[in-house]
Coordinates of C-alpha atoms in Angstrom, one line a residue:
Chain M
M1 CA 169.4 180.4 158.4
S2 CA 167.6 183.4 160.0
S3 CA 164.4 183.8 158.2
A4 CA 163.1 187.2 159.4
D5 CA 165.7 189.3 157.6
T6 CA 165.1 188.2 154.0
S7 CA 161.6 189.7 153.3
T8 CA 161.6 193.1 151.7
E9 CA 159.2 195.8 152.8
T10 CA 157.9 196.8 149.4
E11 CA 156.0 193.7 148.3
A12 CA 152.7 192.6 149.9
P13 CA 153.3 193.8 153.4
E14 CA 150.2 192.2 154.9
E15 CA 151.3 188.7 153.9
E16 CA 154.9 189.2 154.7
A17 CA 154.3 190.8 158.1
P18 CA 156.0 188.4 160.5
L19 CA 154.0 186.9 163.4
V20 CA 154.8 188.5 166.7
D21 CA 155.1 186.2 169.6
E22 CA 154.8 188.5 172.6
P23 CA 155.5 186.0 175.5
R24 CA 158.7 184.8 173.8
E25 CA 159.8 188.4 172.9
A26 CA 159.2 189.4 176.5
L27 CA 161.2 186.4 177.7
L28 CA 164.0 187.2 175.4
G29 CA 164.0 190.7 176.8
Q30 CA 164.2 189.4 180.3
I31 CA 167.1 187.1 179.4
T32 CA 169.0 189.9 177.7
A33 CA 168.4 192.1 180.6
A34 CA 169.8 189.5 183.0
L35 CA 172.8 188.4 181.0
G36 CA 173.6 191.6 179.1
D37 CA 176.3 191.2 176.4
A38 CA 176.5 187.5 177.1
V39 CA 173.5 186.9 174.7
V40 CA 175.2 186.7 171.4
G41 CA 172.3 185.5 169.2
S42 CA 168.7 184.6 169.3
H43 CA 166.0 183.2 167.1
I44 CA 162.2 183.1 167.6
R45 CA 159.9 180.9 165.6
P46 CA 156.6 182.5 166.4
L47 CA 154.2 180.4 168.5
D48 CA 156.7 177.6 168.6
D49 CA 160.1 178.0 170.1
L50 CA 162.9 180.3 171.3
W51 CA 166.6 179.8 170.8
V52 CA 169.1 181.9 172.7
R53 CA 172.8 181.7 172.1
V54 CA 174.9 182.8 175.0
D55 CA 178.6 183.3 175.6
R56 CA 180.4 180.2 176.8
D57 CA 181.4 181.8 180.1
A58 CA 177.8 182.7 180.8
W59 CA 176.4 179.2 180.2
P60 CA 175.9 178.2 183.9
Q61 CA 174.7 181.7 184.7
A62 CA 172.1 181.5 181.9
A63 CA 170.7 178.4 183.5
A64 CA 170.6 180.0 186.9
E65 CA 168.8 183.1 185.5
L66 CA 166.2 181.0 183.7
K67 CA 165.6 178.9 186.8
A68 CA 164.9 182.2 188.7
L69 CA 162.5 183.2 185.9
G70 CA 160.5 180.0 186.6
Y71 CA 162.1 177.8 183.9
D72 CA 162.7 175.1 186.5
F73 CA 162.0 171.9 184.5
F74 CA 165.3 170.5 183.1
D75 CA 164.5 169.0 179.7
Y76 CA 167.7 167.9 178.2
L77 CA 171.3 168.9 177.4
S78 CA 173.3 167.8 174.4
A79 CA 175.6 169.1 171.7
I80 CA 175.7 169.5 167.9
D81 CA 178.7 168.9 165.7
W82 CA 178.2 171.2 162.7
L83 CA 181.1 169.6 160.7
P84 CA 179.7 168.3 157.4
S85 CA 180.1 164.6 157.6
P86 CA 182.8 163.0 155.5
Y87 CA 181.4 159.6 156.5
G88 CA 177.9 158.4 157.0
R89 CA 175.6 158.7 154.0
D90 CA 178.5 160.0 152.0
M91 CA 180.1 156.6 152.2
D92 CA 177.1 155.1 150.4
A93 CA 177.5 157.7 147.8
Q94 CA 181.1 156.7 147.3
E95 CA 180.1 153.1 146.9
D96 CA 177.5 154.2 144.4
L97 CA 180.2 156.2 142.6
A98 CA 182.3 153.1 142.2
V99 CA 179.4 151.4 140.4
H100 CA 177.8 154.2 138.5
G101 CA 180.6 156.8 138.2
G102 CA 180.3 160.5 138.7
E103 CA 181.8 163.3 140.7
P104 CA 182.4 162.9 144.4
K105 CA 180.3 165.1 146.7
D106 CA 181.9 168.2 148.2
P107 CA 181.1 168.4 151.9
G108 CA 180.9 172.2 151.9
P109 CA 181.7 174.7 154.6
L110 CA 180.5 174.8 158.2
Q111 CA 177.0 176.3 158.6
Q112 CA 175.4 176.7 161.9
G113 CA 171.7 176.7 162.6
Y114 CA 169.2 178.9 164.5
A115 CA 170.7 181.7 166.6
G116 CA 173.9 181.5 164.6
G117 CA 177.3 180.2 165.7
D118 CA 181.0 180.4 165.0
T119 CA 182.5 177.1 166.0
R120 CA 182.2 173.5 165.1
F121 CA 180.7 172.3 168.4
Q122 CA 177.7 173.8 170.1
V123 CA 176.2 172.8 173.4
I124 CA 172.4 172.9 173.4
G125 CA 170.1 172.7 176.4
R126 CA 166.4 173.1 177.0
L127 CA 164.6 174.4 180.0
Y128 CA 160.8 174.5 180.4
S129 CA 158.4 176.5 182.5
I130 CA 155.3 174.7 183.4
A131 CA 153.6 177.9 184.6
A132 CA 154.3 179.7 181.3
G133 CA 153.9 176.6 179.1
M134 CA 157.0 177.5 177.1
G135 CA 160.4 176.1 176.6
V136 CA 163.7 177.8 175.8
H137 CA 166.6 176.3 173.9
L138 CA 170.0 177.6 175.0
K139 CA 173.1 177.3 172.9
A140 CA 176.7 178.0 173.4
D141 CA 179.7 177.9 171.1
I142 CA 182.7 175.9 172.2
A143 CA 186.1 176.8 170.8
D144 CA 187.6 173.9 168.8
D145 CA 191.0 174.0 170.6
D146 CA 189.4 174.1 174.1
L147 CA 186.4 171.9 174.4
R148 CA 185.2 172.8 177.8
I149 CA 182.2 174.6 179.3
G150 CA 180.7 175.1 182.7
S151 CA 178.4 172.5 184.2
W152 CA 174.7 172.9 184.9
T153 CA 174.7 170.4 187.7
P154 CA 174.7 173.0 190.5
H155 CA 171.4 174.4 189.1
F156 CA 169.8 171.3 187.7
R157 CA 170.5 167.9 189.2
G158 CA 169.3 166.1 186.0
A159 CA 172.1 167.7 184.0
N160 CA 174.5 165.1 185.6
W161 CA 173.8 162.2 183.3
H162 CA 173.2 164.4 180.2
E163 CA 176.6 166.0 180.6
R164 CA 178.2 162.6 181.1
E165 CA 176.6 161.4 177.8
C166 CA 177.7 164.6 176.1
F167 CA 181.2 164.1 177.4
E168 CA 181.6 160.6 176.0
M169 CA 179.8 161.2 172.8
F170 CA 181.4 164.6 171.8
G171 CA 184.4 164.9 174.1
I172 CA 183.3 168.1 175.7
T173 CA 184.5 168.6 179.3
F174 CA 182.1 170.1 181.8
D175 CA 183.9 172.1 184.5
G176 CA 182.4 171.6 187.9
H177 CA 180.8 168.3 187.1
P178 CA 181.0 166.0 190.2
N179 CA 181.5 162.7 188.3
L180 CA 182.5 163.2 184.7
I181 CA 183.0 159.6 183.6
K182 CA 181.6 157.6 180.7
L183 CA 178.0 156.7 181.0
Y184 CA 177.2 154.2 178.2
L185 CA 180.5 153.2 176.7
P186 CA 183.2 151.0 178.1
A187 CA 186.0 152.9 179.8
D188 CA 188.6 151.8 177.3
F189 CA 186.5 152.9 174.3
Q190 CA 188.4 155.4 172.2
G191 CA 186.9 158.2 170.2
H192 CA 183.6 160.2 170.4
P193 CA 180.9 158.4 168.5
L194 CA 178.5 161.3 167.8
R195 CA 181.2 163.5 166.2
K196 CA 180.7 163.8 162.5
D197 CA 184.2 162.5 161.8
F198 CA 183.7 159.4 163.7
P199 CA 182.9 156.9 161.0
L200 CA 179.8 154.9 161.1
L201 CA 181.3 151.6 160.1
S202 CA 178.4 149.2 159.5
R203 CA 180.0 148.3 156.2
R204 CA 183.6 148.5 157.2
V205 CA 185.6 146.3 159.6
R206 CA 187.6 147.9 162.3
P207 CA 189.2 146.6 165.4
W208 CA 187.8 147.1 168.9
P209 CA 188.0 149.4 170.8
G210 CA 186.8 152.4 168.9
I211 CA 188.5 154.6 166.4
V212 CA 191.9 153.0 166.2
D213 CA 192.2 152.2 162.6
V214 CA 190.0 151.4 159.6
E215 CA 190.7 148.3 157.6
P216 CA 189.3 147.5 154.2
L217 CA 186.9 144.6 154.0
P218 CA 188.5 141.3 152.9
G219 CA 189.0 141.2 149.2
E220 CA 188.7 145.0 148.8
G221 CA 191.5 147.1 147.3
D222 CA 194.0 149.1 149.3
D223 CA 192.4 152.4 148.2
E224 CA 189.8 152.4 151.0
G225 CA 189.5 155.6 153.1
E226 CA 191.3 155.5 156.3
G227 CA 190.2 156.5 159.8
E228 CA 192.0 158.6 162.3
Chain V
M1 CA 142.7 158.7 197.6
T2 CA 143.7 159.9 200.9
A3 CA 147.0 161.7 201.1
I4 CA 149.7 160.7 203.5
S5 CA 149.9 163.4 206.2
E6 CA 153.0 165.4 206.7
R7 CA 153.2 163.9 210.2
D8 CA 153.4 160.4 208.7
Q9 CA 156.1 161.4 206.3
L10 CA 158.1 162.9 209.2
A11 CA 157.5 159.8 211.2
Y12 CA 159.0 157.7 208.4
I13 CA 162.0 159.9 208.1
A14 CA 162.5 159.9 211.9
S15 CA 162.2 156.1 212.0
Q16 CA 164.8 155.8 209.2
A17 CA 167.1 158.0 211.2
A18 CA 166.5 156.0 214.3
D19 CA 167.2 152.8 212.4
A20 CA 170.5 154.3 211.1
R21 CA 171.6 155.0 214.7
V22 CA 170.9 151.4 215.6
N23 CA 173.0 150.3 212.7
V24 CA 175.8 152.5 213.9
E25 CA 175.6 151.0 217.3
L26 CA 175.6 147.5 215.9
E27 CA 178.8 148.4 214.0
T28 CA 177.7 146.9 210.8
E29 CA 180.2 146.6 207.9
G30 CA 179.7 148.1 204.5
M31 CA 179.3 145.9 201.5
T32 CA 178.6 146.4 197.8
L33 CA 175.6 144.8 196.2
N34 CA 175.3 144.5 192.5
L35 CA 171.7 144.5 191.5
G36 CA 171.4 143.3 188.0
P37 CA 172.3 143.5 185.1
Q38 CA 169.7 140.7 184.8
H39 CA 167.4 141.3 187.7
P40 CA 163.6 141.0 187.3
A41 CA 163.1 144.4 188.8
T42 CA 165.3 146.2 186.2
H43 CA 163.1 145.5 183.1
G44 CA 166.2 144.7 181.1
T45 CA 169.9 144.9 181.4
L46 CA 170.4 147.6 184.0
R47 CA 173.0 147.2 186.7
I48 CA 172.7 149.0 190.0
V49 CA 175.7 149.2 192.2
A50 CA 174.4 149.6 195.8
K51 CA 176.7 150.3 198.8
L52 CA 175.1 148.9 201.8
D53 CA 175.4 149.3 205.5
G54 CA 173.6 146.3 206.9
E55 CA 170.5 146.4 204.9
E56 CA 170.4 150.1 204.5
I57 CA 171.5 151.6 201.2
I58 CA 174.2 154.3 201.4
T59 CA 174.5 154.9 197.7
A60 CA 172.9 153.3 194.6
E61 CA 174.4 154.1 191.3
P62 CA 172.7 152.8 188.1
I63 CA 175.0 151.7 185.3
P64 CA 173.3 151.9 182.0
G65 CA 174.8 151.2 178.6
Y66 CA 174.4 147.4 178.2
M67 CA 171.9 148.0 175.5
H68 CA 173.2 151.2 173.9
R69 CA 172.4 151.0 170.2
G70 CA 173.5 154.4 169.0
Y71 CA 170.2 155.6 167.4
E72 CA 171.3 159.2 167.3
K73 CA 174.2 158.2 165.1
L74 CA 172.2 155.8 163.0
T75 CA 169.5 158.4 162.2
E76 CA 172.2 160.3 160.4
V77 CA 172.4 157.7 157.7
R78 CA 168.7 156.8 157.5
T79 CA 166.1 158.8 155.4
Y80 CA 163.3 160.3 157.3
P81 CA 160.8 157.6 156.5
Q82 CA 163.3 154.9 157.5
V83 CA 164.0 156.5 160.9
T84 CA 160.6 155.4 162.2
A85 CA 161.5 151.8 161.8
L86 CA 164.4 152.4 164.2
I87 CA 162.8 154.5 166.8
N88 CA 160.0 152.0 167.3
R89 CA 162.4 150.1 169.3
I90 CA 163.2 152.7 171.9
D91 CA 160.3 152.1 174.2
W92 CA 159.3 148.7 173.0
L93 CA 156.1 148.4 175.1
G94 CA 154.5 151.5 173.6
S95 CA 156.2 151.5 170.2
F96 CA 153.7 153.6 168.3
A97 CA 154.0 156.5 170.7
N98 CA 157.8 156.7 169.9
E99 CA 157.1 157.4 166.2
V100 CA 154.8 160.3 166.7
P101 CA 157.1 163.0 168.1
F102 CA 159.7 162.4 165.4
I103 CA 157.0 162.5 162.6
L104 CA 155.5 165.6 164.1
A105 CA 159.0 167.3 164.2
A106 CA 159.5 166.4 160.5
E107 CA 156.0 167.6 159.7
K108 CA 156.7 170.9 161.5
L109 CA 159.9 171.4 159.4
M110 CA 158.0 170.6 156.2
E111 CA 155.0 172.7 157.2
V112 CA 152.5 169.9 156.4
E113 CA 149.7 168.8 158.7
A114 CA 148.0 165.5 158.7
P115 CA 144.3 165.4 157.8
P116 CA 141.8 165.3 160.7
Q117 CA 141.1 161.6 160.2
A118 CA 144.8 160.8 160.4
Q119 CA 145.1 163.0 163.5
H120 CA 142.3 161.1 165.2
I121 CA 143.6 157.6 164.4
R122 CA 147.1 158.7 165.4
T123 CA 145.8 159.8 168.8
I124 CA 143.8 156.6 169.2
L125 CA 146.8 154.5 168.5
F126 CA 148.9 156.7 170.7
E127 CA 146.6 156.0 173.6
L128 CA 146.4 152.3 172.8
A129 CA 150.2 152.2 173.1
R130 CA 149.9 154.0 176.4
I131 CA 147.3 151.4 177.6
A132 CA 149.5 148.5 176.4
N133 CA 152.5 150.0 178.2
I134 CA 151.0 151.0 181.5
S135 CA 148.8 147.9 181.9
L136 CA 151.9 145.8 181.8
F137 CA 153.5 148.1 184.3
L138 CA 150.6 147.6 186.7
G139 CA 150.9 143.8 186.4
D140 CA 154.7 143.8 186.6
F141 CA 154.8 146.0 189.6
G142 CA 152.4 143.7 191.4
L143 CA 154.6 140.8 190.4
Q144 CA 157.8 142.5 191.7
L145 CA 156.1 143.0 195.1
G146 CA 154.8 139.5 195.2
A147 CA 151.4 139.7 193.8
M148 CA 151.6 137.1 191.0
T149 CA 148.0 137.4 190.0
M150 CA 148.4 140.9 188.7
G151 CA 151.1 139.8 186.3
F152 CA 148.8 137.2 184.7
Y153 CA 145.8 139.5 184.6
A154 CA 147.9 142.2 182.9
F155 CA 149.2 139.9 180.2
R156 CA 145.7 138.5 179.6
D157 CA 144.1 141.9 179.1
R158 CA 147.0 143.6 177.4
E159 CA 146.6 141.0 174.6
H160 CA 143.3 142.7 173.7
V161 CA 145.0 146.0 173.1
L162 CA 147.9 144.4 171.2
N163 CA 145.4 142.6 169.0
Q164 CA 143.7 145.9 168.1
I165 CA 147.1 147.5 167.3
E166 CA 148.0 144.6 165.2
A167 CA 144.7 144.6 163.4
A168 CA 145.1 148.2 162.5
T169 CA 148.8 148.4 161.8
G170 CA 149.9 144.9 161.0
G171 CA 152.5 144.8 163.8
R172 CA 152.2 144.3 167.5
F173 CA 155.4 145.6 168.8
H174 CA 156.8 147.7 165.9
P175 CA 153.9 149.1 164.0
N176 CA 155.9 151.5 161.8
F177 CA 152.5 152.9 160.8
D178 CA 153.1 156.7 161.1
R179 CA 154.0 158.6 158.0
I180 CA 155.1 162.2 157.4
G181 CA 151.8 163.8 156.5
G182 CA 149.5 161.2 157.9
L183 CA 149.2 157.5 158.3
K184 CA 149.9 154.5 156.1
D185 CA 146.2 153.3 156.1
D186 CA 142.8 153.9 157.3
L187 CA 141.2 151.7 160.0
P188 CA 140.1 148.3 159.0
K189 CA 136.4 147.2 159.0
G190 CA 134.9 146.3 162.3
W191 CA 137.8 147.7 164.2
I192 CA 135.9 150.4 166.0
A193 CA 133.4 147.9 167.7
E194 CA 136.2 145.5 168.6
T195 CA 138.3 148.3 170.1
K196 CA 135.4 149.5 172.2
A197 CA 134.9 146.0 173.5
A198 CA 138.7 145.9 174.3
M199 CA 138.4 149.2 176.1
A200 CA 135.6 147.9 178.3
R201 CA 137.8 144.9 179.1
L202 CA 140.6 147.2 180.1
R203 CA 138.4 149.3 182.3
A204 CA 137.4 146.1 184.1
F205 CA 141.1 145.3 184.5
C206 CA 141.7 148.7 186.0
D207 CA 138.9 148.1 188.5
E208 CA 140.4 144.7 189.4
T209 CA 143.8 146.3 189.9
E210 CA 142.3 148.9 192.1
T211 CA 140.8 146.4 194.5
L212 CA 143.3 143.6 194.2
M213 CA 146.5 145.5 194.2
M214 CA 146.1 149.1 195.3
G215 CA 143.7 148.0 198.1
N216 CA 146.0 145.3 199.3
E217 CA 147.5 145.9 202.7
I218 CA 150.8 144.4 201.9
F219 CA 151.1 146.5 198.7
Q220 CA 150.3 149.6 200.6
A221 CA 152.9 148.8 203.3
R222 CA 155.5 148.3 200.7
T223 CA 154.7 151.5 198.7
R224 CA 153.3 154.1 201.0
G225 CA 155.7 156.6 202.3
I226 CA 158.6 155.0 200.4
G227 CA 160.7 156.8 197.8
I228 CA 159.2 160.2 198.4
I229 CA 160.2 162.7 195.7
P230 CA 159.3 166.3 196.3
A231 CA 158.1 168.3 193.4
D232 CA 161.1 170.7 193.1
I233 CA 163.6 167.8 193.1
A234 CA 161.5 166.1 190.4
L235 CA 161.6 169.2 188.3
S236 CA 165.3 169.6 188.8
Y237 CA 165.9 166.1 187.6
G238 CA 163.5 166.5 184.7
L239 CA 161.2 163.8 185.8
S240 CA 158.1 163.6 183.6
G241 CA 154.9 161.7 183.1
A242 CA 153.3 159.9 186.0
N243 CA 156.5 160.3 188.1
L244 CA 156.1 164.0 188.1
R245 CA 152.3 164.0 188.5
G246 CA 152.7 161.6 191.4
S247 CA 154.6 164.4 193.1
G248 CA 151.7 166.7 192.7
V249 CA 152.8 168.7 189.6
D250 CA 149.7 169.1 187.4
W251 CA 151.4 169.0 184.0
D252 CA 150.5 166.9 181.0
L253 CA 151.9 167.8 177.6
R254 CA 148.8 166.3 176.0
R255 CA 146.7 169.0 177.6
D256 CA 149.1 171.8 178.2
A257 CA 151.3 171.8 175.1
C258 CA 149.7 169.5 172.6
P259 CA 151.7 169.8 169.3
P260 CA 149.6 170.2 166.1
G261 CA 148.9 166.8 164.5
L262 CA 147.3 165.2 167.5
A263 CA 143.6 165.4 168.4
Y264 CA 143.6 165.5 172.2
D265 CA 141.5 168.6 172.2
Q266 CA 138.7 166.7 170.6
A267 CA 138.0 164.6 173.7
D268 CA 137.0 165.5 177.2
W269 CA 139.4 164.1 179.8
K270 CA 141.2 164.8 183.0
V271 CA 144.8 164.9 184.2
W272 CA 145.3 162.9 187.4
T273 CA 147.8 164.0 190.1
H274 CA 148.6 162.7 193.5
P275 CA 150.2 164.9 196.2
D276 CA 152.2 162.2 198.1
G277 CA 155.2 161.7 195.7
D278 CA 155.8 158.1 197.0
C279 CA 155.7 154.8 195.2
Y280 CA 152.0 154.4 195.8
A281 CA 151.2 157.8 194.4
R282 CA 153.0 157.1 191.1
T283 CA 151.3 153.7 190.7
W284 CA 147.9 155.3 191.5
V285 CA 148.4 158.0 188.9
R286 CA 149.3 155.4 186.3
L287 CA 146.2 153.4 187.1
Q288 CA 143.9 156.4 186.7
E289 CA 145.8 157.4 183.5
T290 CA 145.1 154.0 182.0
R291 CA 141.4 154.3 182.7
E292 CA 141.4 157.8 181.3
A293 CA 143.1 156.6 178.2
T294 CA 140.3 154.1 177.5
L295 CA 137.8 156.9 177.8
I296 CA 139.8 159.1 175.4
V297 CA 139.9 156.2 172.9
D298 CA 136.1 155.7 173.2
Q299 CA 135.4 159.4 172.6
L300 CA 137.7 159.7 169.6
L301 CA 136.3 156.5 168.1
D302 CA 132.8 158.2 168.3
S303 CA 134.0 161.3 166.6
L304 CA 136.0 160.1 163.7
P305 CA 135.8 162.8 161.0
G306 CA 136.4 160.6 158.0
G307 CA 138.2 161.7 154.9
P308 CA 141.7 161.0 153.7
V309 CA 144.5 159.8 156.0
M310 CA 147.4 161.3 154.0
A311 CA 148.2 164.9 153.2
K312 CA 149.9 165.7 150.0
V313 CA 153.6 165.2 150.5
P314 CA 156.3 164.5 147.9
R315 CA 157.1 160.9 147.1
I316 CA 160.8 161.5 148.0
I317 CA 160.8 163.4 151.3
K318 CA 163.4 166.2 151.6
V319 CA 163.0 168.2 154.7
P320 CA 163.8 171.9 154.4
E321 CA 166.6 173.4 156.4
G322 CA 165.8 174.2 160.0
E323 CA 165.6 172.9 163.5
A324 CA 162.5 171.7 165.4
Y325 CA 161.8 170.2 168.7
V326 CA 158.6 168.3 169.4
E327 CA 157.8 166.8 172.7
T328 CA 154.8 164.6 173.5
E329 CA 153.4 162.9 176.6
N330 CA 154.5 159.3 176.1
P331 CA 153.6 156.4 178.3
L332 CA 156.8 156.9 180.3
G333 CA 156.8 160.7 180.2
A334 CA 157.9 163.5 178.0
M335 CA 159.6 162.3 174.9
G336 CA 161.1 164.8 172.5
Y337 CA 163.1 164.8 169.3
Y338 CA 165.3 167.7 168.3
V339 CA 165.7 167.4 164.6
V340 CA 168.3 169.4 162.7
S341 CA 167.8 169.3 159.0
K342 CA 170.1 170.6 156.3
G343 CA 167.7 170.0 153.5
D344 CA 168.9 166.5 152.8
L345 CA 167.2 163.2 152.6
V346 CA 168.6 162.3 156.0
P347 CA 168.5 164.3 159.2
F348 CA 171.7 166.1 160.1
R349 CA 171.4 165.5 163.8
V350 CA 168.7 164.0 165.9
K351 CA 168.7 164.4 169.7
I352 CA 166.3 162.0 171.3
R353 CA 165.1 163.1 174.7
T354 CA 163.7 160.0 176.3
P355 CA 161.7 160.1 179.5
S356 CA 163.4 157.1 181.3
F357 CA 166.8 158.7 181.0
N358 CA 165.8 161.5 183.3
N359 CA 163.5 159.4 185.3
I360 CA 166.2 156.9 186.3
S361 CA 168.9 159.5 186.9
I362 CA 167.1 160.3 190.2
V363 CA 167.8 156.8 191.6
P364 CA 171.0 157.9 193.5
W365 CA 169.0 160.6 195.1
V366 CA 165.9 158.8 196.0
A367 CA 167.5 155.5 197.0
R368 CA 169.9 156.7 199.7
G369 CA 168.8 155.7 203.2
V370 CA 166.2 153.1 202.2
Y371 CA 166.3 149.4 202.5
V372 CA 167.0 146.9 199.8
P373 CA 163.4 145.8 199.4
D374 CA 162.4 149.4 199.1
L375 CA 164.8 149.8 196.2
I376 CA 162.7 147.3 194.3
S377 CA 159.6 149.3 195.1
I378 CA 161.3 152.5 194.0
L379 CA 162.7 151.1 190.8
G380 CA 159.4 149.5 189.9
S381 CA 157.4 152.6 190.6
L382 CA 159.7 154.9 188.6
Y383 CA 159.0 152.5 185.7
F384 CA 161.7 152.6 183.1
I385 CA 162.3 150.7 179.9
L386 CA 166.0 150.0 179.2
G387 CA 165.7 150.8 175.5
D388 CA 164.3 154.1 176.6
I389 CA 167.4 154.9 178.7
D390 CA 170.0 153.5 176.4
R391 CA 168.6 154.4 173.0

């Protein structure tokens, strides 16, 4: 999704010349100088925002470095599941298909957003500098077979609840978190609701708690999709 | 207002320490106090598990989640225009303000901008939502600390604001008026004069509050020097809005990082801060903010540019691929929406950053070592809405 690389030099260079955002370029330079090879991707939308993707091992260090640079306002921390959803809106489409006919939709391959990515889960966090009037989005890839990452709580106290929410909603473990328990959901709830393969079952009946099984609605055939 | 001197703050801390020693000598036993889930001071279903030693709080841990409605998941199956109907319900006292950052994020991805008239009206309604929200806070906080009159006054005068919101949008609590590219409608006839009259009423309410509540000796005794949050702790927890400005941080997203699509630069206004960081400071900042908001509304009503209220947008809204984060200064603090689009009719992922979530996560820090009545002052002055925590 990186937009800067596509324009060719030959046609209309005045119009195609990309905006240069000097404060954010300078900040990206500072982050790269502090973290070195740990910065694995970046994206600047001029006069708007900066995304920096760092290595998973450098995630807490990135927060510490940015805090030292004056980015001391903790905005939020969350995660993104890049798996194309087999459920959700697609379910409506399947119901529509049953009525109107047609080809079922192919979910397509994994495609990550700004600053790139290699894995299904990405942690995203934002820090803000009141003095500079700018914010930074930090991203980090998390390997699918090892969903864990360092905690920001030593550097930002506010990360505590955000990491607990992220833990219950995505199943990502934060190493070094002092109290990593569920925040919203009951302790016996199974599954991670914000994952894309967690079905949003407003139209399907399923037993409590959580993602145990998916039953067809009364009167429906036995060809309903099943959960996990 | 006069700031509390450092000496007074130290005296308060010293007196707390002295009291703690007394408690040790008395050999008091620990006990657990469940405050809530249905307590008048919790503005909804929030439970606070407090471990007490005598009447002193050792730890206080808020337990949210009784109202979790899964908006972040639900937005993945709603089209962009449908999402506003949901997110109205996050901070139900200032509903219109919830819609704006999401709409602005979608506008940013679509690269459309609302016409000037729509920007003005949007800003006016945003400030009306702020007034409706904070005026209720002022009354409710008085109520929690025993000043019944403030509650009645607040409900009486808030009605004028709600009436104006209803006259313009058709809904008092869930306006659902904001559209990608502008607004649903222009202002109705006669609305400007009525709104100005309402703003005058609200200014009178602010003056009443200032003398009746803020000037009250009991109120000051229950709020001054209690729940002191230093600026660096507030930033580390991500506190925003009046909670941050009450700690002396001069930061307001309306002035410092106003996203395109709002008309705050068209008015002349001031950001209020207070250096103390205690319960009184937060309340004082909110009171001044309410008065300032009425002035913003008056100025914007005088300078309405006219013209259309909708930009040209497709009938069926498909948002191009990309990611955008827009944060605005909502009544409770900084509210942001991180929208990830994959070019569909529905958002791929929406992260909702709500102010109360961060604001209330500081409770375990700020409530240790205080007394149970002080916990009510602290909870009240942090001012959270449960829908805003739980989403």
